[in-house]
mmCIF file of C-alpha atoms in Angstrom:
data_model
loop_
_atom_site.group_PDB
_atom_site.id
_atom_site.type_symbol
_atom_site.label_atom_id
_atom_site.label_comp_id
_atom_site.label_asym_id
_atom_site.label_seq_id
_atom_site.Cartn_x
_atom_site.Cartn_y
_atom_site.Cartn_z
ATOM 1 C CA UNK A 13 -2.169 2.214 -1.886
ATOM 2 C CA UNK A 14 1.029 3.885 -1.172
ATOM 3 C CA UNK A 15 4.460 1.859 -0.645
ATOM 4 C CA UNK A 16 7.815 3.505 0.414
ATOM 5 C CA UNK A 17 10.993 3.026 -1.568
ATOM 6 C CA UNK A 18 14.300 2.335 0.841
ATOM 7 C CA UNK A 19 17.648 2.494 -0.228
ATOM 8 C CA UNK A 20 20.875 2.504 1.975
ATOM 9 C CA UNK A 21 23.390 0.893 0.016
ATOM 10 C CA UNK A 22 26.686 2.850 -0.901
ATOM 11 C CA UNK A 23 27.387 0.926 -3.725
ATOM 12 C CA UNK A 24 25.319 2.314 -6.331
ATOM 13 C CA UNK A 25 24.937 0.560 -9.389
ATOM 14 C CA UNK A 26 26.963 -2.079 -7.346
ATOM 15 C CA UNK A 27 24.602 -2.705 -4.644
ATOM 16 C CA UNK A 28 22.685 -5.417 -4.367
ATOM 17 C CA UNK A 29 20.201 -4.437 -1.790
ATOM 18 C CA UNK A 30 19.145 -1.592 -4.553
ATOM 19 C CA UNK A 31 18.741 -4.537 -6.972
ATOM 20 C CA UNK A 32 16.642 -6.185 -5.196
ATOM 21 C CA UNK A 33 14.770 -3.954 -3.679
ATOM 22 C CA UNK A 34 13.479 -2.053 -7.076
ATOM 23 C CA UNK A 35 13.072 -5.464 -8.250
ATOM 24 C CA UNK A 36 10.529 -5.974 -5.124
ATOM 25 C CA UNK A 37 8.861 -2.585 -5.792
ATOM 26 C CA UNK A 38 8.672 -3.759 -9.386
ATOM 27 C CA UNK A 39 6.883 -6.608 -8.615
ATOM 28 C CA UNK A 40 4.120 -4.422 -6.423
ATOM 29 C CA UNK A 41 3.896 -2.017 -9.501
ATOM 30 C CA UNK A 42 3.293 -4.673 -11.754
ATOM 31 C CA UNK A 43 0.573 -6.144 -9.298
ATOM 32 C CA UNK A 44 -0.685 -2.383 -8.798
ATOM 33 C CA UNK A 45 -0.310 -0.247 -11.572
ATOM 34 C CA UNK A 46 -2.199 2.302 -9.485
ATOM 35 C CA UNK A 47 0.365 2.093 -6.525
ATOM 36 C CA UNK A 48 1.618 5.431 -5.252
ATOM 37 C CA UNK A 49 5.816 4.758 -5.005
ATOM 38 C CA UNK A 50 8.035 7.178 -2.959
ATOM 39 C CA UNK A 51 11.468 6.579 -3.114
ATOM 40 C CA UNK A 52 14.350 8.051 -0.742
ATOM 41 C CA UNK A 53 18.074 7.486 -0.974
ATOM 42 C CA UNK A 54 19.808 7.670 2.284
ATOM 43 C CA UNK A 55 22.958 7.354 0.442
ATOM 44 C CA UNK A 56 22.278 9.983 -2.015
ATOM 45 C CA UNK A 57 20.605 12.274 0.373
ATOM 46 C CA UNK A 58 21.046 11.362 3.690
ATOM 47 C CA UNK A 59 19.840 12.488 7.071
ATOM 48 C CA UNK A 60 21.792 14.308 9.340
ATOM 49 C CA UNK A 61 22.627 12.112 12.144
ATOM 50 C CA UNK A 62 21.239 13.137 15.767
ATOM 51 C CA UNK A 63 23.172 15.828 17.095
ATOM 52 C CA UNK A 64 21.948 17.958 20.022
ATOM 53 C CA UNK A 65 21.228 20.708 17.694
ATOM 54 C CA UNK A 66 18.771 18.191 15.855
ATOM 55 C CA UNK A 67 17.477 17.090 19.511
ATOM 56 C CA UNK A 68 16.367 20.952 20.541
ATOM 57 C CA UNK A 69 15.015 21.265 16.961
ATOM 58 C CA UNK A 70 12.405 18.940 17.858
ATOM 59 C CA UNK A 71 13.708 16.594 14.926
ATOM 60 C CA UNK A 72 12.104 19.188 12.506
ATOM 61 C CA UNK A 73 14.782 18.256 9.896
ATOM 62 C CA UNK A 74 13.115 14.730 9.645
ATOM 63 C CA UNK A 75 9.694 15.592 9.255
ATOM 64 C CA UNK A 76 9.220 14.897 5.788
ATOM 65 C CA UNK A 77 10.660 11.436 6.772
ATOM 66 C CA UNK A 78 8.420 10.404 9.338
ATOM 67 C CA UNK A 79 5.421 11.593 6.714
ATOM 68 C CA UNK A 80 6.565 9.883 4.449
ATOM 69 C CA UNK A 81 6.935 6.834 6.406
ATOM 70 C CA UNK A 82 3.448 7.436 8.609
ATOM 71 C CA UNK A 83 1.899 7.751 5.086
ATOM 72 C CA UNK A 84 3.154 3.777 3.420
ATOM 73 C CA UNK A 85 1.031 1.166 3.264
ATOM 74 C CA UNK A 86 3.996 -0.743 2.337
ATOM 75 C CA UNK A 87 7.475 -0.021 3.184
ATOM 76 C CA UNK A 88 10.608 -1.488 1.545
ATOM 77 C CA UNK A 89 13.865 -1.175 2.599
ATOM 78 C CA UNK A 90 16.720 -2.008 0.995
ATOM 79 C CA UNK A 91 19.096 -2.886 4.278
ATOM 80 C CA UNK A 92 22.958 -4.498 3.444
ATOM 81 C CA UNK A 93 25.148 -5.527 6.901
ATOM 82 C CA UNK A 94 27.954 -3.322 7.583
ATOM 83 C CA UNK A 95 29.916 -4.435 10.211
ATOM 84 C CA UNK A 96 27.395 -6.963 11.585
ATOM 85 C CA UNK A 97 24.915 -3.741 11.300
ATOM 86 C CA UNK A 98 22.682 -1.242 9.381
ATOM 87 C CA UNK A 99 24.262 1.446 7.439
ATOM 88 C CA UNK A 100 24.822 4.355 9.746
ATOM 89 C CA UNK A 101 22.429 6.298 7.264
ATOM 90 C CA UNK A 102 19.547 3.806 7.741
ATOM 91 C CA UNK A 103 20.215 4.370 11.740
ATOM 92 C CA UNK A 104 19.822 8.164 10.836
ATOM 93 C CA UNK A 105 16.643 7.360 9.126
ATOM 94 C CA UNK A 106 15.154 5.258 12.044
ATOM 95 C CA UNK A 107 16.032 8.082 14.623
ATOM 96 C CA UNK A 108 13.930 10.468 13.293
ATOM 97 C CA UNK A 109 11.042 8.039 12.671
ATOM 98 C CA UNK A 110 11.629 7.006 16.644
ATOM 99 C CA UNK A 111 9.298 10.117 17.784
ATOM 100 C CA UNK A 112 6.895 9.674 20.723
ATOM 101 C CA UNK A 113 3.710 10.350 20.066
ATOM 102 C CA UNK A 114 3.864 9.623 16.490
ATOM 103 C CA UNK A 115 5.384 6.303 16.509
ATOM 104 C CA UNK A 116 4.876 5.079 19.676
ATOM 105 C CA UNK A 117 4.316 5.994 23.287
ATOM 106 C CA UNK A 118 4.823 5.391 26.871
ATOM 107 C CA UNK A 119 2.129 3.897 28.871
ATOM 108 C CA UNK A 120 1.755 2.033 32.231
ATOM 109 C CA UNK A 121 2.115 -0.973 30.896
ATOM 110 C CA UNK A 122 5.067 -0.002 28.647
ATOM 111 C CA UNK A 123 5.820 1.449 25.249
ATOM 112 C CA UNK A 124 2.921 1.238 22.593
ATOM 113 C CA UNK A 125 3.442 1.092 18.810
ATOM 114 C CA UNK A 126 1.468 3.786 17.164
ATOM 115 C CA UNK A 127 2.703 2.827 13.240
ATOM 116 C CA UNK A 128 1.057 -0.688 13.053
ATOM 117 C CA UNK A 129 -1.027 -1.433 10.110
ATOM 118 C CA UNK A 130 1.533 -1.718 7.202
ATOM 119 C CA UNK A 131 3.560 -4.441 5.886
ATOM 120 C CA UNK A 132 7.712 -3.826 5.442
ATOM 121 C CA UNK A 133 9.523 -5.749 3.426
ATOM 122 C CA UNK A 134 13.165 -5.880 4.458
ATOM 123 C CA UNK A 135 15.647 -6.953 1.411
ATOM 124 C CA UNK A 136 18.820 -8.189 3.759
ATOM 125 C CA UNK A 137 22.221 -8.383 1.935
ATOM 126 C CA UNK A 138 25.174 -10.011 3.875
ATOM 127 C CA UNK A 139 29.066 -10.602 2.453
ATOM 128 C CA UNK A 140 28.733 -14.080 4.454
ATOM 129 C CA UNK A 141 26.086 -16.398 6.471
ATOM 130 C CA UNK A 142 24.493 -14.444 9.649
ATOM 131 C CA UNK A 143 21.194 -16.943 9.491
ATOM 132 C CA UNK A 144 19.798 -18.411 13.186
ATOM 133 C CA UNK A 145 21.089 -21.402 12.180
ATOM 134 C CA UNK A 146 25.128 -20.999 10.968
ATOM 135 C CA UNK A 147 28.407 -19.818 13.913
ATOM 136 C CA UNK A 148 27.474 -16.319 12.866
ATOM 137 C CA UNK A 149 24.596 -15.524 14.011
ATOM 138 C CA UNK A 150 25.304 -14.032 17.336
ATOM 139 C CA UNK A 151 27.263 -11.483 15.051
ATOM 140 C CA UNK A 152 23.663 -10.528 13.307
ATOM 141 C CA UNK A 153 22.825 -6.924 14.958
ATOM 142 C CA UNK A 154 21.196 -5.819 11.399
ATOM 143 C CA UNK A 155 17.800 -7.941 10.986
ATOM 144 C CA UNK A 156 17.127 -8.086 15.333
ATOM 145 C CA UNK A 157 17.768 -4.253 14.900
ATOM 146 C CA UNK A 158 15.214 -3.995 12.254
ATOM 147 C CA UNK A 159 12.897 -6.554 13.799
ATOM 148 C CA UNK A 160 13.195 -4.534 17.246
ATOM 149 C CA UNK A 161 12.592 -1.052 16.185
ATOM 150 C CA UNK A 162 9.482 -1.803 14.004
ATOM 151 C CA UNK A 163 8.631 -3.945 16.813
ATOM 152 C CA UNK A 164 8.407 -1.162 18.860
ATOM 153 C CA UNK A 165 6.733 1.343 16.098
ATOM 154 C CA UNK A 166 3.972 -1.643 16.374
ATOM 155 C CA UNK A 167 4.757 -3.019 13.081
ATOM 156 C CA UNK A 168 3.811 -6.716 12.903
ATOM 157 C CA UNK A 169 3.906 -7.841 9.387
ATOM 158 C CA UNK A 170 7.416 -7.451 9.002
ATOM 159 C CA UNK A 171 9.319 -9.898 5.866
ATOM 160 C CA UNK A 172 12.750 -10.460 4.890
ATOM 161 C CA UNK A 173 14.272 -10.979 1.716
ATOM 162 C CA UNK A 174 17.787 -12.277 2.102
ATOM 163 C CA UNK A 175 20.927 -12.646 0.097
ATOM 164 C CA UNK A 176 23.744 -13.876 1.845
ATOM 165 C CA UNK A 177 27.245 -14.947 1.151
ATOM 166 C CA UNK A 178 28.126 -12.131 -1.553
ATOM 167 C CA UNK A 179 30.937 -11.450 -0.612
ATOM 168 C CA UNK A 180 32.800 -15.137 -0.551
ATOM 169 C CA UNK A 181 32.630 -15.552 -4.520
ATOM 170 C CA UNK A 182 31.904 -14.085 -7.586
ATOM 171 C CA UNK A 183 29.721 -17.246 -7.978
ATOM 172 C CA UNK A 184 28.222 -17.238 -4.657
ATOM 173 C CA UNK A 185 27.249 -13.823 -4.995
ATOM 174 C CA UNK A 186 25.298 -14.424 -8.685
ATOM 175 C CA UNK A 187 23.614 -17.206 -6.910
ATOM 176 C CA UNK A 188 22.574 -15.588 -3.998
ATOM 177 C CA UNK A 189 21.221 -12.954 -6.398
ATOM 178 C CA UNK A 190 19.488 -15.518 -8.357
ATOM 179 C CA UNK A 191 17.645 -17.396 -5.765
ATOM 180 C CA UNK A 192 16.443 -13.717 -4.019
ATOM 181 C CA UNK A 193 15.336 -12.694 -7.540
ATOM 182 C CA UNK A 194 13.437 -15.934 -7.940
ATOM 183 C CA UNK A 195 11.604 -15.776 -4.763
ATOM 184 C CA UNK A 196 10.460 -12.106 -5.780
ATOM 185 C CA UNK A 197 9.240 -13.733 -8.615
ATOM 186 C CA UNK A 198 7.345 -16.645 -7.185
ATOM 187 C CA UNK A 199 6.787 -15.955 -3.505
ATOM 188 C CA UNK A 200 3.054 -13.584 -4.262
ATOM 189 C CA UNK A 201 2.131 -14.277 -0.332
ATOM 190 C CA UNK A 202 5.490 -12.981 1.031
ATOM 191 C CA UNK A 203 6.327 -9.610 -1.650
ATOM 192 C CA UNK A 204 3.230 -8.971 -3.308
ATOM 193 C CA UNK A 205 0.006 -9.258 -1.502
ATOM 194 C CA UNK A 206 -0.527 -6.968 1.795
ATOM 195 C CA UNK A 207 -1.589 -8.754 4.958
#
């Protein structure tokens, strides 16, 4: 089994989307000590973002990308809010695994998601409360972005992870940590066992 390794955060060792993210990909490696891991930092190494130089390329510059991503079993992605959105290098990321005829494709009856068949586990990080149910949540363009453009690859099995409220307190962000790492502990059906 192969599972991709996500990371956007800029934080570094600050970031709590890469916390809990390898702490999710430990959890598969402890399950499945045979599990194939790629990692890629878009922080570290990110992707150019489109350009038209990148658009008459044919997106060759993201080819290892959309392997990479074609190739997972398992995908997670370590995705904070910025500004009530992905980081800019996660968009990057996305845009060059949005090719037709790889990921999806036009037909009569609409677009078609070519990448189904994999499970992505989405660790969410958010300095306050974006949830369905709180004043915020008209404000949340970071998980309906993610849950659109998988959507549209054909990925179904798509789970979330979240920590929110980091950003209010010290305290509420060590709790917020604490509950996310105990349901990465605990939660086998949702982080550890492939639909």
């Amino acid at each position: 089994m192969k599972l991709l390794h996500i990371d956007s955060g800029i934080l570094g060792e600050h970031s709590v989307s890469r916390r809990l993210s390898a702490a999710v990909v430990a959890q598969w490696k402890a399950d499945l000590p045979d599990l194939e891991v790629t990692y890629r930092d878009l922080a570290a190494n990110p992707i150019d973002h489109l350009t038209g130089a990148v658009v008459a390329s044919g997106f060759a510059d993201g080819a290892a990308a959309l392997d990479e991503f074609l190739a997972a079993d398992v995908v997670v992605i370590g995705a904070p809010m910025y500004n009530f959105a992905i980081p800019s290098q996660l968009k990057a990321w996305f845009d060059r695994l949005a090719v037709a005829g790889k990921t999806f494709r036009y037909t009569e009856k609409g677009p078609e998601g070519l990448a189904g068949g994999k499970t992505v586990i989405v660790v969410s990080t958010r300095g306050g409360y974006y949830g369905v149910d709180t004043p915020m949540a008209s404000l949340d363009h970071q998980e309906n972005y993610l849950k659109t453009i998988l959507g549209f690859f054909g990925v179904t099995d798509i789970r979330f992870l979240r920590a929110e409220g980091v950003a209010i307190s010290p305290d509420h962000k060590q709790a917020a940590i604490a509950a996310a790492e105990r349901e990465i502990a605990t939660n086998t059906a949702l982080f550890r066992q492939a639909a």
